[in-house]
mmCIF file of C-alpha atoms and ligand atoms in Angstrom:
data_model
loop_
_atom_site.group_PDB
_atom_site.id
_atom_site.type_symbol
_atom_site.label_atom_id
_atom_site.label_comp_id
_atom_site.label_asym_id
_atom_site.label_seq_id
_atom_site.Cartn_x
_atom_site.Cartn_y
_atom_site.Cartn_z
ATOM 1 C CA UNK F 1 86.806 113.705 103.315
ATOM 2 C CA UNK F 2 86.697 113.728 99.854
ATOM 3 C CA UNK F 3 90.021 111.187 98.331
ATOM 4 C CA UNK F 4 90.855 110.579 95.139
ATOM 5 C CA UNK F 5 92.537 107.790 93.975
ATOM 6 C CA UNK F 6 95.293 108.306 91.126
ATOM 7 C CA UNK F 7 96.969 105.581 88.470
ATOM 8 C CA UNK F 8 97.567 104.342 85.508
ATOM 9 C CA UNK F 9 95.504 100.539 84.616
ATOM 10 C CA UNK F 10 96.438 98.121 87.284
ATOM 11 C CA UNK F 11 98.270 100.356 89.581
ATOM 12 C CA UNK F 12 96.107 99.158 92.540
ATOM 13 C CA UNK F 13 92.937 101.559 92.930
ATOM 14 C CA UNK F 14 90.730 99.311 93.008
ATOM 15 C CA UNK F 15 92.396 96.751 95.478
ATOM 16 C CA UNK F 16 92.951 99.720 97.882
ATOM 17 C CA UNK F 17 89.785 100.999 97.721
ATOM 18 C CA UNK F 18 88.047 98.722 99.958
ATOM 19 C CA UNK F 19 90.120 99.679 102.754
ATOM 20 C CA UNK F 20 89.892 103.418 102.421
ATOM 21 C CA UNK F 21 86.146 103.225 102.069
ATOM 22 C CA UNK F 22 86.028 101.455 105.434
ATOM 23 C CA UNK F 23 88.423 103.825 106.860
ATOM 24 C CA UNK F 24 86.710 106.663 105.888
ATOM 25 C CA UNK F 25 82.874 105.576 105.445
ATOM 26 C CA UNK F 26 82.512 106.960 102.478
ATOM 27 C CA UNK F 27 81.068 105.762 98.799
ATOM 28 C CA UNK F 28 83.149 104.241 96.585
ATOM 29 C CA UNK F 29 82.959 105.717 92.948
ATOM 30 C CA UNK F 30 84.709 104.316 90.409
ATOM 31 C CA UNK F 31 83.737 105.021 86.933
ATOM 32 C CA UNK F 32 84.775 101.914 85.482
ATOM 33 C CA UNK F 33 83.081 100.017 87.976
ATOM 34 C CA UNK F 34 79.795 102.064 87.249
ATOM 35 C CA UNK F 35 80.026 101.394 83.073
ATOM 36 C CA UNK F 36 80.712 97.636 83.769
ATOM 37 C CA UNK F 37 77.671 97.983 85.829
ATOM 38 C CA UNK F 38 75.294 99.697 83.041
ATOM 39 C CA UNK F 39 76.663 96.750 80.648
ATOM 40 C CA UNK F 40 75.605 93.957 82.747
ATOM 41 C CA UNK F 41 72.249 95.794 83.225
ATOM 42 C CA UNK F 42 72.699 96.100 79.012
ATOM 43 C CA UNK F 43 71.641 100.042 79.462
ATOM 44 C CA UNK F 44 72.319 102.224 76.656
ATOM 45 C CA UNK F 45 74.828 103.791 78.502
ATOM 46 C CA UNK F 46 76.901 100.587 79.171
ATOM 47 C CA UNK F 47 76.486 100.128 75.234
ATOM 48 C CA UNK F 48 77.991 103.214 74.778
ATOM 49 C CA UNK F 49 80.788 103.021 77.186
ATOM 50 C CA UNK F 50 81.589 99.252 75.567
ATOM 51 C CA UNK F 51 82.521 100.675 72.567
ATOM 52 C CA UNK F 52 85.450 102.547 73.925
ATOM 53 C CA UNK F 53 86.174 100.119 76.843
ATOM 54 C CA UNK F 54 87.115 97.959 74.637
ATOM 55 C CA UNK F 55 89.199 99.681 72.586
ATOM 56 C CA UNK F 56 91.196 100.937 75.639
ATOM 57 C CA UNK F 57 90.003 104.347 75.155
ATOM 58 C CA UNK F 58 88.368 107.066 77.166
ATOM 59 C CA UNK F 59 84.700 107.420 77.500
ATOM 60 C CA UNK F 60 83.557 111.224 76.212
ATOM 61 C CA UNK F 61 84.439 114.145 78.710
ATOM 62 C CA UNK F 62 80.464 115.328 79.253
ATOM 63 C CA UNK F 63 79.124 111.364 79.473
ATOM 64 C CA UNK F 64 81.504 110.679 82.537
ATOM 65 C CA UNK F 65 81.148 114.413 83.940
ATOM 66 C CA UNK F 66 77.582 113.808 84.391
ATOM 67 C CA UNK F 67 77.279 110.490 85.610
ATOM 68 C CA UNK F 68 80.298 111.480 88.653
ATOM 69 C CA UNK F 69 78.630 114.849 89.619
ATOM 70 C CA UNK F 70 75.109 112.929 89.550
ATOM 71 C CA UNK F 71 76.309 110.749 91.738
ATOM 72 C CA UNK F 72 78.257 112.945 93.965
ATOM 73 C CA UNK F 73 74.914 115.340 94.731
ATOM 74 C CA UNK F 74 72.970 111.826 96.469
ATOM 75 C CA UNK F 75 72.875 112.007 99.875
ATOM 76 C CA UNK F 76 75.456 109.459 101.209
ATOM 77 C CA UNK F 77 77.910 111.128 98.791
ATOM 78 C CA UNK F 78 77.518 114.559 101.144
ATOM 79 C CA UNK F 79 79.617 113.913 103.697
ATOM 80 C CA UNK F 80 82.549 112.643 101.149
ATOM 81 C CA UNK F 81 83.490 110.566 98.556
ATOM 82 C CA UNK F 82 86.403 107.818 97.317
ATOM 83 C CA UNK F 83 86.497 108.633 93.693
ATOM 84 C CA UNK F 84 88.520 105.843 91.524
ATOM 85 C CA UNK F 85 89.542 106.132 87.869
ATOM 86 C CA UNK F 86 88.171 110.148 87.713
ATOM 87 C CA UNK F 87 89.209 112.018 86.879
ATOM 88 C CA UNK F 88 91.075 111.085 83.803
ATOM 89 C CA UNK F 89 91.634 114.274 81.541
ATOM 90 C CA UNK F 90 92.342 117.685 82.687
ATOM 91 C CA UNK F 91 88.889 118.673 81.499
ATOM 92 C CA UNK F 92 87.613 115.919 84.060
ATOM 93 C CA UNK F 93 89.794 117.838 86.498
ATOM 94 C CA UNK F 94 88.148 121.043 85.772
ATOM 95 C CA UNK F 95 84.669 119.984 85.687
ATOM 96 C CA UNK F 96 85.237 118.135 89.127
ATOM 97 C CA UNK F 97 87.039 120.689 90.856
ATOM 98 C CA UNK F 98 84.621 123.978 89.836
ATOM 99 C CA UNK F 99 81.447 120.941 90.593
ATOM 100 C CA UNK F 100 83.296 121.198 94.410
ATOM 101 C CA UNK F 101 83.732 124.662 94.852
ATOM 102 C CA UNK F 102 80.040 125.442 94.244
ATOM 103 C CA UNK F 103 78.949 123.417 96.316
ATOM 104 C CA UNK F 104 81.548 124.426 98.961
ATOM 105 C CA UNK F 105 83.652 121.305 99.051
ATOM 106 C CA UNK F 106 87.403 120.787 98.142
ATOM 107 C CA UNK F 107 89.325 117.414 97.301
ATOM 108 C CA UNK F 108 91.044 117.061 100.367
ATOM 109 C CA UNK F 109 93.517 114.489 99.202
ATOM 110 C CA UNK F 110 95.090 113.048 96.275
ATOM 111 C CA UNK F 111 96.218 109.910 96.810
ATOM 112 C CA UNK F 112 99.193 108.785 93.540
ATOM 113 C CA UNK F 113 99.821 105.528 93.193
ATOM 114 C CA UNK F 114 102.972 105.463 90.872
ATOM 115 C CA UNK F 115 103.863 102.029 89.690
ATOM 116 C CA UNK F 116 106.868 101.176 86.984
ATOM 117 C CA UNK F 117 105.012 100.321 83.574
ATOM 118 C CA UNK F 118 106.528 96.865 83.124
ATOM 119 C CA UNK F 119 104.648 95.927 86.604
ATOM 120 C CA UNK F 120 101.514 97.177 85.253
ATOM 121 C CA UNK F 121 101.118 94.819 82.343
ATOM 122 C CA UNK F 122 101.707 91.695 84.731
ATOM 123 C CA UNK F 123 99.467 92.749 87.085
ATOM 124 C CA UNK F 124 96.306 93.542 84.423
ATOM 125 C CA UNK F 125 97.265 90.242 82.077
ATOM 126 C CA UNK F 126 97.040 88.193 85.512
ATOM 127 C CA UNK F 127 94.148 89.817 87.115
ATOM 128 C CA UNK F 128 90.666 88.326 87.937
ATOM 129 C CA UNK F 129 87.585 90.535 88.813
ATOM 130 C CA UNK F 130 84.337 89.916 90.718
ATOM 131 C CA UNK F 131 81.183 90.867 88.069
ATOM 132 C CA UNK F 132 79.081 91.453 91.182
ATOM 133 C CA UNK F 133 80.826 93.812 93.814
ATOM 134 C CA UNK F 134 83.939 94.203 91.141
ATOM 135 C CA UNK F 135 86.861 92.900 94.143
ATOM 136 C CA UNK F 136 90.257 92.395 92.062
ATOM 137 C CA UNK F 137 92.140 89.319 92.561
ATOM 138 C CA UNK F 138 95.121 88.033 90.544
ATOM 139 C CA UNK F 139 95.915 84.449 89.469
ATOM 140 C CA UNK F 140 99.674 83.660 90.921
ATOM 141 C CA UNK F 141 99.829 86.701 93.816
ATOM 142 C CA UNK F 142 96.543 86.941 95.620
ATOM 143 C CA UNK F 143 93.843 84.440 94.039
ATOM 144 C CA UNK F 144 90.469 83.746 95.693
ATOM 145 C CA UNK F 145 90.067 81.092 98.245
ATOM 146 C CA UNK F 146 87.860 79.113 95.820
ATOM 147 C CA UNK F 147 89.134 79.385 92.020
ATOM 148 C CA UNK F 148 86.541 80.985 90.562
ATOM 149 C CA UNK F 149 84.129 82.240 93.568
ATOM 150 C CA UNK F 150 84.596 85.846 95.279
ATOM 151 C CA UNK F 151 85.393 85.629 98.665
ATOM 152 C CA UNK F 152 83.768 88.674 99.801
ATOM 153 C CA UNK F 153 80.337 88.000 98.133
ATOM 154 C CA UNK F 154 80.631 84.901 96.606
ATOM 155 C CA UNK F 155 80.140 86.279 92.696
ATOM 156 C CA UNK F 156 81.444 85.221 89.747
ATOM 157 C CA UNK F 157 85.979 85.837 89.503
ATOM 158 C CA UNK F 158 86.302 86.203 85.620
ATOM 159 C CA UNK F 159 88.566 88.213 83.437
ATOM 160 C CA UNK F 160 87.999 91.623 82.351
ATOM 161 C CA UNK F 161 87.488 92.151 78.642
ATOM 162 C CA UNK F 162 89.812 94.470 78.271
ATOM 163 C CA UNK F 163 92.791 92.941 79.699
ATOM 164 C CA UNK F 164 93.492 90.963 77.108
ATOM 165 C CA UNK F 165 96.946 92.082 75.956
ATOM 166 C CA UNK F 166 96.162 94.237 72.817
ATOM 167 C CA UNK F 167 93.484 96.341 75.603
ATOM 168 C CA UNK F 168 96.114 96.597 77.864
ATOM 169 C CA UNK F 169 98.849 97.848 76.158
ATOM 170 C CA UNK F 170 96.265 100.389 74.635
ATOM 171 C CA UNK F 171 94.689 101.511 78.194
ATOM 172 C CA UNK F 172 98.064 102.212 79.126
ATOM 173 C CA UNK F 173 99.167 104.449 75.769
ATOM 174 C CA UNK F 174 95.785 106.272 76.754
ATOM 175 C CA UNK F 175 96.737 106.607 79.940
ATOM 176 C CA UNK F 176 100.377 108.537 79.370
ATOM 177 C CA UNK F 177 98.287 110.460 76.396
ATOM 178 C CA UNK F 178 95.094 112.108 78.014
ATOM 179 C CA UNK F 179 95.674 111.250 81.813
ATOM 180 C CA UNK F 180 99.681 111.453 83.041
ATOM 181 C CA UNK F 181 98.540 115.423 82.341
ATOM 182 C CA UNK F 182 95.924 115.232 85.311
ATOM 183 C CA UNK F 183 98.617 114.776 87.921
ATOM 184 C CA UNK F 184 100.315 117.954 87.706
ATOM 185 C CA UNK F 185 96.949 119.968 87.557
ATOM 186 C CA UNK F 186 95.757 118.240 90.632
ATOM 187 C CA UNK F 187 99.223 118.656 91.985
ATOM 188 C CA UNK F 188 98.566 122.800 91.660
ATOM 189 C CA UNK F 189 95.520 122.968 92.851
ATOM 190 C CA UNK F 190 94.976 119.763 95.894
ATOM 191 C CA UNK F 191 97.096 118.073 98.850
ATOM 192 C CA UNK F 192 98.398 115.084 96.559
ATOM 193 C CA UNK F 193 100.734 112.440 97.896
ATOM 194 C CA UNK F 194 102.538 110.338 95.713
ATOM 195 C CA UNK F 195 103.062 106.237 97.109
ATOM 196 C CA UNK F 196 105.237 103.602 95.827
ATOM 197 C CA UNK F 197 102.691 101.404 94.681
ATOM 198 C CA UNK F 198 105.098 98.622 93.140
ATOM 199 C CA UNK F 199 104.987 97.367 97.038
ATOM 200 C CA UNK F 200 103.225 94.612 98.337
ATOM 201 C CA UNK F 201 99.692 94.883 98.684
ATOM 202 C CA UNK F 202 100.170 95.841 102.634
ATOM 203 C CA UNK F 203 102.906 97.835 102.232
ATOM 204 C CA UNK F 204 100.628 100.169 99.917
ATOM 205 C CA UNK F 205 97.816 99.978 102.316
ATOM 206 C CA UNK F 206 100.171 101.161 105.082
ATOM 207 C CA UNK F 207 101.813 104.318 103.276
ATOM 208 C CA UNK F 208 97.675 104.617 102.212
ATOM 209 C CA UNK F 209 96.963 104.727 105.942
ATOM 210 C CA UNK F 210 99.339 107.013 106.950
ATOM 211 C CA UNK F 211 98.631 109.250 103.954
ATOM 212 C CA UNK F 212 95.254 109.839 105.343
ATOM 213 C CA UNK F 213 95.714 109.887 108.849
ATOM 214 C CA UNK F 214 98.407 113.040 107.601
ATOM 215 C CA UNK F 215 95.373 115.049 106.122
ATOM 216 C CA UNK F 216 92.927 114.312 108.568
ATOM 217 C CA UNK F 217 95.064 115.493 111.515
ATOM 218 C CA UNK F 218 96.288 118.203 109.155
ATOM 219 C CA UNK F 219 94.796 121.827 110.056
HETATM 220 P P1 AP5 J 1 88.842 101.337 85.119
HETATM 221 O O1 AP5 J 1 87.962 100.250 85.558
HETATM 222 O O2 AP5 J 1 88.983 102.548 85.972
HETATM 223 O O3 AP5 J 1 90.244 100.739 84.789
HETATM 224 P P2 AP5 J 1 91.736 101.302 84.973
HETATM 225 O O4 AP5 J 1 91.984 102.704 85.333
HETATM 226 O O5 AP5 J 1 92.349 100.860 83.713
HETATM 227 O O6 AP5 J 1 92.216 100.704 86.246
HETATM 228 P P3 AP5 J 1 92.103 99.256 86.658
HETATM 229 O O7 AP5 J 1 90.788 98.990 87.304
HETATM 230 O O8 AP5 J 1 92.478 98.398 85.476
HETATM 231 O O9 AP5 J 1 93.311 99.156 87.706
HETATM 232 P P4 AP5 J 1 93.346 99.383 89.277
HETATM 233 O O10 AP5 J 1 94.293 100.495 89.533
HETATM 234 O O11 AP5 J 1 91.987 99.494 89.867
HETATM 235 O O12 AP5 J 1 94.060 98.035 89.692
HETATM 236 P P5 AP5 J 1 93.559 96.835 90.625
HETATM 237 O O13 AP5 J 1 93.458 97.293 92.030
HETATM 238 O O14 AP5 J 1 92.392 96.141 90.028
HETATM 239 O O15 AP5 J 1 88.365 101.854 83.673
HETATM 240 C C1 AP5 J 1 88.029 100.959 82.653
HETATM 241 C C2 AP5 J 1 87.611 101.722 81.404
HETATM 242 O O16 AP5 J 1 86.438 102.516 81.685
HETATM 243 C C3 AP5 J 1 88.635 102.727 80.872
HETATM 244 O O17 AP5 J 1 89.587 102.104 80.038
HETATM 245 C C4 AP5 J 1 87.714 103.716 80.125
HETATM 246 O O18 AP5 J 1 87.337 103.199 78.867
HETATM 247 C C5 AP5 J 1 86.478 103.765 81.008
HETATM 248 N N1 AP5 J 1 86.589 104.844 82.022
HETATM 249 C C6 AP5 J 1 86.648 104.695 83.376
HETATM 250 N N2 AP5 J 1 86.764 105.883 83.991
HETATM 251 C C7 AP5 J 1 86.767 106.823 83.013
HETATM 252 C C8 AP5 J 1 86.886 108.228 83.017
HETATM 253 N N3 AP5 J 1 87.022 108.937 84.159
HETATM 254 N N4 AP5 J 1 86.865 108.876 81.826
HETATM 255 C C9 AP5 J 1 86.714 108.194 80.664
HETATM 256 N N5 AP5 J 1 86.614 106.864 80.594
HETATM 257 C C10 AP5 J 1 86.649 106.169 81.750
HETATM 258 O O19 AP5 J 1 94.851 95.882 90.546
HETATM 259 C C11 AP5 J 1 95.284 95.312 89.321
HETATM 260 C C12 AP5 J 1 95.889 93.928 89.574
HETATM 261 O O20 AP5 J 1 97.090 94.069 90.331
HETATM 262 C C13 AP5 J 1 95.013 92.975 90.389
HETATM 263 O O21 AP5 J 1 95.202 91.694 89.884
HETATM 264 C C14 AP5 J 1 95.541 93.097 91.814
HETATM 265 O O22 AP5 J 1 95.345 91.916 92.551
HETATM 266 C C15 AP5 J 1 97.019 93.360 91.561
HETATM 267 N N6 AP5 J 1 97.635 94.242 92.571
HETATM 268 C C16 AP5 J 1 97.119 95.401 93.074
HETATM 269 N N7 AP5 J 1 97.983 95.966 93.951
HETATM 270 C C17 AP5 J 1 99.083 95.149 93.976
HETATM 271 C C18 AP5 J 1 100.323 95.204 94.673
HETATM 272 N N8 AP5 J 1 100.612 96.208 95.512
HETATM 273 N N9 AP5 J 1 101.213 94.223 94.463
HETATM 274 C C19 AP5 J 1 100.934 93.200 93.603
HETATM 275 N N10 AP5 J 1 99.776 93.087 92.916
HETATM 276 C C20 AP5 J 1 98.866 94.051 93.105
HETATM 277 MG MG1 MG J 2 89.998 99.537 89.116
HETATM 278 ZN ZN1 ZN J 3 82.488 89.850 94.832
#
């Protein structure tokens, strides 16, 4: 199956992921994740996406096209794919949906997670994130066991650069400029379901469940 996940910053992509990847045994791609990656490595490509990362702006159209359809032609990519944070513009959309249909695959399901604004900002400003495998925790709802240490891999739990307030309030005015817009056009075009994702963690990974179970038994 190829999924992709749908939200504005901190809506809960990243914390659902996991699950859905395990589900489905599929790779995980999440474009943030990958940039974060290429700065750590200090590549010129994570140079170039720090510039607008921090800002709270998009990374250019044809940089991100490339890396995702790169990545989608490896071979453990073939049999399906979780994408996360892509696409972002309707030009993403198009790229990502003609990349599929020449090479005779489909998105098979949308997957919306719709979460009231004023949630959003508590969950980024309170957020911690692994630098090695990139697991999201947050500081009052679901810390890690150890302050500090990942549970799942034992990394480093810091916080992102840009949540810092000003980023966050300015990944989220990106957001309703260049990517609210994606959401219809998907919406025309793929299966898209639409969660509550101001639930609880579970209660998301539940409606997630049953979201995919729908498609897969779905003719
Ligand atoms: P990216 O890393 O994709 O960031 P984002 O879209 O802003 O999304 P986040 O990762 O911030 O949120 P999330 O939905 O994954 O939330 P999470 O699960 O962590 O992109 C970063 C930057 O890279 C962009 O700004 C851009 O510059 C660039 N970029 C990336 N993709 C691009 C593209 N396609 N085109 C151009 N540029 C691109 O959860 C957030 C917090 O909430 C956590 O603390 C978590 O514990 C908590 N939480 C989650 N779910 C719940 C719940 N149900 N209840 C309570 N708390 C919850
Ligand atoms: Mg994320
Ligand atoms: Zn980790």
């Amino acid at each position: 199956m190829n999924v992709l996940l749908f939200g504005p910053p901190g809506a809960g992509k990243g914390t659902q992921a996991e699950a859905i990847v395990a589900r489905l045994d599929v790779p995980h791609v999440a474009t943030g994740d990958i940039f974060r990656r290429h700065l750590k490595e200090q590549t010129e490509l994570g140079r170039l996406a720090k510039g607008y990362m921090d800002k709270g702006e998009l990374v250019p159209d044809q940089v991100v096209c490339a890396l995702v359809t790169d990545r989608l032609a490896q071979p453990d990519a073939s049999k399906g794919v979780l994408l996360d944070g892509f696409p972002r513009t309707v030009s993403q959309g198009e790229i990502l949906l003609d990349w599929f249909s020449k090479h005779g695959r489909a998105v098979d399901l949308v997957l919306s997670l719709e979460v009231a604004p004023e949630l959003l900002v508590a969950r980024l400003s309170g957020r911690r994130t692994c630098r090695s495998c990139g697991r999201s925790y947050h500081v009052e709802t679901s810390p890690p066991r150890v302050e500090g240490v990942c549970d799942s891999c034992g990394g480093e739990v810091v916080q992102r650069d840009d949540d810092r307030e000003e980023t966050v309030r300015s990944r989220l005015e990106t957001y309703l400029r260049e990517t609210a817009a994606v959401l219809p056009f998907l919406s025309e075009r793929c299966p898209v379901v639409r969660l509550d994702g101001s639930q609880s963690i579970a209660s998301v990974g539940a409606q997630v469940a049953a979201a995919i179970e729908q498609a897969q038994s779905a003719p």
